[in-house]
PDB file of C-alpha atoms in Angstrom:
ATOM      1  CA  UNK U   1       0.000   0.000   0.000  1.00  0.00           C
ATOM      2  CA  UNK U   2       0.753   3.529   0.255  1.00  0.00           C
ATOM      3  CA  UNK U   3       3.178   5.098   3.275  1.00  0.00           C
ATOM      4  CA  UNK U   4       0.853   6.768   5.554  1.00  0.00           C
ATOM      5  CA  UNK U   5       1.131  10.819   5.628  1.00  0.00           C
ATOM      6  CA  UNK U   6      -1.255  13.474   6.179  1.00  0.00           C
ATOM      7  CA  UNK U   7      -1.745  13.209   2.127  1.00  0.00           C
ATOM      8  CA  UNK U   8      -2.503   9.865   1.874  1.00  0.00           C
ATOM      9  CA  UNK U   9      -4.904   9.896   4.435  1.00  0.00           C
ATOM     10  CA  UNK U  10      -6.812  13.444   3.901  1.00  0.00           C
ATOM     11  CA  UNK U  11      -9.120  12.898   1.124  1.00  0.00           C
ATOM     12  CA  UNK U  12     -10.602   9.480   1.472  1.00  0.00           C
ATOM     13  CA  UNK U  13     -13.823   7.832   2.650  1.00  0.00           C
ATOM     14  CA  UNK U  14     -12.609   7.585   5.980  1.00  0.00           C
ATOM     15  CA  UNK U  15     -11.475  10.852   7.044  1.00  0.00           C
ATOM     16  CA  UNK U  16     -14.699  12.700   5.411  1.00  0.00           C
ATOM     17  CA  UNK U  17     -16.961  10.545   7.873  1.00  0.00           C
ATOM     18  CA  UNK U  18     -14.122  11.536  10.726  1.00  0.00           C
ATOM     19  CA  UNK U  19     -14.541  15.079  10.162  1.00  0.00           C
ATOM     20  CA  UNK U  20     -18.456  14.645   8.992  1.00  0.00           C
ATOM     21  CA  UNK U  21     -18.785  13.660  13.094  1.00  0.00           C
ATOM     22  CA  UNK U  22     -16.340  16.282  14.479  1.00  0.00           C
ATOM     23  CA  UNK U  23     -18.347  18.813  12.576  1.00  0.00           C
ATOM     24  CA  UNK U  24     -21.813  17.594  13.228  1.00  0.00           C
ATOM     25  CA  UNK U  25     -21.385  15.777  16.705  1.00  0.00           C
ATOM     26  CA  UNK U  26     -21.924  18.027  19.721  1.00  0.00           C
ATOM     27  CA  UNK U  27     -19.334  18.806  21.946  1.00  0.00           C
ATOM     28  CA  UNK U  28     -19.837  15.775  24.159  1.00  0.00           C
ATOM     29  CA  UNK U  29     -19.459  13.770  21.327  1.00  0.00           C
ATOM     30  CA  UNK U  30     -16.599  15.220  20.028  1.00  0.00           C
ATOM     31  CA  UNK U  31     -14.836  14.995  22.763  1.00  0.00           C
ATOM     32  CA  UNK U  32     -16.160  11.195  23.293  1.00  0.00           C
ATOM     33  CA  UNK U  33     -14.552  10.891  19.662  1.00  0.00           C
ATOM     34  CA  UNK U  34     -11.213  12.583  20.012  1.00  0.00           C
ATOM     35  CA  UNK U  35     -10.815  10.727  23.305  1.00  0.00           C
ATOM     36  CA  UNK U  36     -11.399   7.003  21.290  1.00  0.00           C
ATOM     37  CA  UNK U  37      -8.789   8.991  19.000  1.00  0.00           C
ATOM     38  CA  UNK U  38      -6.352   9.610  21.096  1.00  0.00           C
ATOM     39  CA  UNK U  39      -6.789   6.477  22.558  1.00  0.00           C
ATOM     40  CA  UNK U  40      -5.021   4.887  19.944  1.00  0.00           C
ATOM     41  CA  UNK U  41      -2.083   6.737  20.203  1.00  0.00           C
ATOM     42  CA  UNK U  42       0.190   4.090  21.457  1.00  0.00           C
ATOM     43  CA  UNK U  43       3.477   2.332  20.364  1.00  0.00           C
ATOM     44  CA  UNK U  44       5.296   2.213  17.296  1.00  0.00           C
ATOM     45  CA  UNK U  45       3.028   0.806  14.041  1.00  0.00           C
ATOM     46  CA  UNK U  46       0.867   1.899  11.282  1.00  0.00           C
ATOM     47  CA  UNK U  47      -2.596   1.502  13.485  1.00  0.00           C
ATOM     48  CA  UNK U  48      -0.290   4.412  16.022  1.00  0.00           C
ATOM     49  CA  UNK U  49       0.695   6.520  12.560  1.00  0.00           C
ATOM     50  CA  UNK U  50      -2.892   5.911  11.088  1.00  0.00           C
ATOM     51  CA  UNK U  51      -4.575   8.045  14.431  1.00  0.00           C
ATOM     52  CA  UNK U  52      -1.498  10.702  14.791  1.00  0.00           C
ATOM     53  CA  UNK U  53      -1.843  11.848  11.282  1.00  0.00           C
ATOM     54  CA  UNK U  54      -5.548  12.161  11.180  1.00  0.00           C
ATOM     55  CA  UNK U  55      -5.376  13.626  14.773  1.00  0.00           C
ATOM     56  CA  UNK U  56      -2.847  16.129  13.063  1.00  0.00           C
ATOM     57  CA  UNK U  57      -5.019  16.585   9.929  1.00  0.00           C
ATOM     58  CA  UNK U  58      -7.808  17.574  11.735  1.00  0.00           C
ATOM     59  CA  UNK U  59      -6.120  20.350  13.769  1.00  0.00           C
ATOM     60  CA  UNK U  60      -4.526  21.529  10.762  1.00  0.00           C
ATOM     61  CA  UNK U  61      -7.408  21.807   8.336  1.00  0.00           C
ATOM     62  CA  UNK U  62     -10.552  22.434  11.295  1.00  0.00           C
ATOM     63  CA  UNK U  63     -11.464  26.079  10.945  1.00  0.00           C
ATOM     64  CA  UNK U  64     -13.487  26.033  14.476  1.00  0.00           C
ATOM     65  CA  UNK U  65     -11.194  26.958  16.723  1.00  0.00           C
ATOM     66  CA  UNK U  66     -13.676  25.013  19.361  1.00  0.00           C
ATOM     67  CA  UNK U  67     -12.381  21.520  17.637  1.00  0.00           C
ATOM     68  CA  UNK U  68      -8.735  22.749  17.973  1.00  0.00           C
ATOM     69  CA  UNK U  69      -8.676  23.245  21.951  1.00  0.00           C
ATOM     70  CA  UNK U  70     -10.920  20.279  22.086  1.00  0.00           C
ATOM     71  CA  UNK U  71      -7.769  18.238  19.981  1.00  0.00           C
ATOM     72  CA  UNK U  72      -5.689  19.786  22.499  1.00  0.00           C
ATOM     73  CA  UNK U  73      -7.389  19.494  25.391  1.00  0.00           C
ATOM     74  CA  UNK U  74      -7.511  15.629  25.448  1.00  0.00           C
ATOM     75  CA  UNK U  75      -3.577  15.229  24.287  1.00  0.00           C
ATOM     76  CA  UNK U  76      -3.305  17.486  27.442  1.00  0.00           C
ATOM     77  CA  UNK U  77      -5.348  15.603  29.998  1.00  0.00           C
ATOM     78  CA  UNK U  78      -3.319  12.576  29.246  1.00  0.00           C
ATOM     79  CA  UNK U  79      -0.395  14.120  29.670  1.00  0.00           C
ATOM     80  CA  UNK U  80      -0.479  15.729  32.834  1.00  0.00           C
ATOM     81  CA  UNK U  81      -0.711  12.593  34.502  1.00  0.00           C
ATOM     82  CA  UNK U  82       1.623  10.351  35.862  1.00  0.00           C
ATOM     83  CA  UNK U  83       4.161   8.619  33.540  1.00  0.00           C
ATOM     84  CA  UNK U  84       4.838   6.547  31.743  1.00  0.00           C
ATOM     85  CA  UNK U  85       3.089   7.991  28.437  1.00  0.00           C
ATOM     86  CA  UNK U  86       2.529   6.091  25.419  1.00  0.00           C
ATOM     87  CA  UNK U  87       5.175   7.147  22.135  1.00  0.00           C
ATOM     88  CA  UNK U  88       2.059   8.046  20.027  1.00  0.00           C
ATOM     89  CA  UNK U  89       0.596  10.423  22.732  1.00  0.00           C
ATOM     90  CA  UNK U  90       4.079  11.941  22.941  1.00  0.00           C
ATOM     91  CA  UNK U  91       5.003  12.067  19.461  1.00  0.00           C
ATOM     92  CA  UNK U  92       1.481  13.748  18.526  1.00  0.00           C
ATOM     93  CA  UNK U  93       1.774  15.994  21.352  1.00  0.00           C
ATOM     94  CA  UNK U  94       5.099  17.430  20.122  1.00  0.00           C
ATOM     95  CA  UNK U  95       4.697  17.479  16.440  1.00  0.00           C
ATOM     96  CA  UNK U  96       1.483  19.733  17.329  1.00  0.00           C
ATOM     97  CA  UNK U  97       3.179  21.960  19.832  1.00  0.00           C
ATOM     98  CA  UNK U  98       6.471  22.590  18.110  1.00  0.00           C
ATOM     99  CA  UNK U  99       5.488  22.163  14.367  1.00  0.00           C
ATOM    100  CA  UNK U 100       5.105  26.101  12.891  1.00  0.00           C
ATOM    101  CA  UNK U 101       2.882  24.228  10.291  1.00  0.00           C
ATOM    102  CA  UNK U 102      -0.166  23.967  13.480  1.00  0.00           C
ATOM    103  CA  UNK U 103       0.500  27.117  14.534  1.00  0.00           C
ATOM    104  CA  UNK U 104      -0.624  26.200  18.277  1.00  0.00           C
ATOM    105  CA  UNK U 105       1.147  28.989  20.325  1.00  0.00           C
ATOM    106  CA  UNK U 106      -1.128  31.360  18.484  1.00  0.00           C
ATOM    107  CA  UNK U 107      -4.496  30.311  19.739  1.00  0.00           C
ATOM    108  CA  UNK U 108      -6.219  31.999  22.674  1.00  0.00           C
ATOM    109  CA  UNK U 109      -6.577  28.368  24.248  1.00  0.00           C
ATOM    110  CA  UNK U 110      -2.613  27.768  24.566  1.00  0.00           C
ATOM    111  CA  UNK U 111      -2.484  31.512  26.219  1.00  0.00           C
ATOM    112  CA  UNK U 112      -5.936  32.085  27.731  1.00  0.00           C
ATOM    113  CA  UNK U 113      -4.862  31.798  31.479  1.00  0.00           C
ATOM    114  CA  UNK U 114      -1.249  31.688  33.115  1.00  0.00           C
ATOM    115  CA  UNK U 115      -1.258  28.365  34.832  1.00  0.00           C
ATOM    116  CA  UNK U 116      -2.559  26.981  31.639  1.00  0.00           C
ATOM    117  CA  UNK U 117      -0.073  28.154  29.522  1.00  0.00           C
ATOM    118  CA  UNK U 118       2.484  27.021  32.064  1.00  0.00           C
ATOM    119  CA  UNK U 119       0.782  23.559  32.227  1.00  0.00           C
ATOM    120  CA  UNK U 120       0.961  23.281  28.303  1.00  0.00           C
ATOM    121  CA  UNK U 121       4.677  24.723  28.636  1.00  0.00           C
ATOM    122  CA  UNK U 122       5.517  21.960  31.473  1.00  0.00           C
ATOM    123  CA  UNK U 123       4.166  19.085  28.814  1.00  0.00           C
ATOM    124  CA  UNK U 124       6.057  20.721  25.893  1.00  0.00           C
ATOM    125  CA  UNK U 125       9.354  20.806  27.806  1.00  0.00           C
ATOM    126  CA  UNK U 126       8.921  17.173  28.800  1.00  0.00           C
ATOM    127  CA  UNK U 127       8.762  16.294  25.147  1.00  0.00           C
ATOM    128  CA  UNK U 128      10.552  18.406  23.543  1.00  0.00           C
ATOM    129  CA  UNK U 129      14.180  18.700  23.852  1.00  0.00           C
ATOM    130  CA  UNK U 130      15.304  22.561  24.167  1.00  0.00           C
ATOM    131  CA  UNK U 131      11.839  23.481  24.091  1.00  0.00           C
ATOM    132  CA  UNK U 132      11.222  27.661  23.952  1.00  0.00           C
ATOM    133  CA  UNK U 133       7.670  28.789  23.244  1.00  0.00           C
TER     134      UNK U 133
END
């Protein structure tokens, strides 16, 4: 088959029903969704790759800036807690944080209270080597 990327995986079947439910779903839902998402963010193989591209596809391409702190609210939640975290979690957590491509620093969500920004800050250092926001 084809290597998985965010290209191979952004206009098929799949991904329009994907973001046909983040879209439509309410925010329950969504959240229900992202979280059976980012469960599958676990060790190294394509099932891991399949979920952290999508996860980063819709972040990238989701013009409601509601989905984006939702995407980044439950890669947060399961990072704040105790270690160990699974490479997928981490991997997806740092691509979005440190990739210019998501722009994530520049939503109100990263910045919308100090001790959340420092919590988001705290996760990016731990995954990010030389990490400056």
């Amino acid at each position: 088959g084809m290597p998985l990327n965010t290209n191979t995986i952004a206009h098929t079947p799949q991904m329009d029903i994907i973001q046909s439910l983040v879209l439509n779903l309410d925010n329950e839902g969504r959240y229900l969704l992202l979280n059976c998402m980012a469960n599958q963010l676990r060790y190294l193989n394509s099932h891991t790759y399949y979920f952290y591209y999508t996860i980063l596809y819709l972040f990238a391409e989701q013009s409601k800036e509601q989905v984006k702190e939702q995407i980044s609210r439950v890669l947060m939640e399961r990072l704040i807690v105790n270690r160990p975290h699974p490479w997928g979690l981490l991997m997806t957590s740092a691509e979005l944080l440190r990739n210019p491509i998501y722009k994530f620093w520049e939503h109100g969500f990263a910045r919308c209270h100090k001790d959340m920004e420092n919590i988001v800050t705290i996760v990016a250092r731990s995954c990010i080597e030389n990490f400056n926001p």
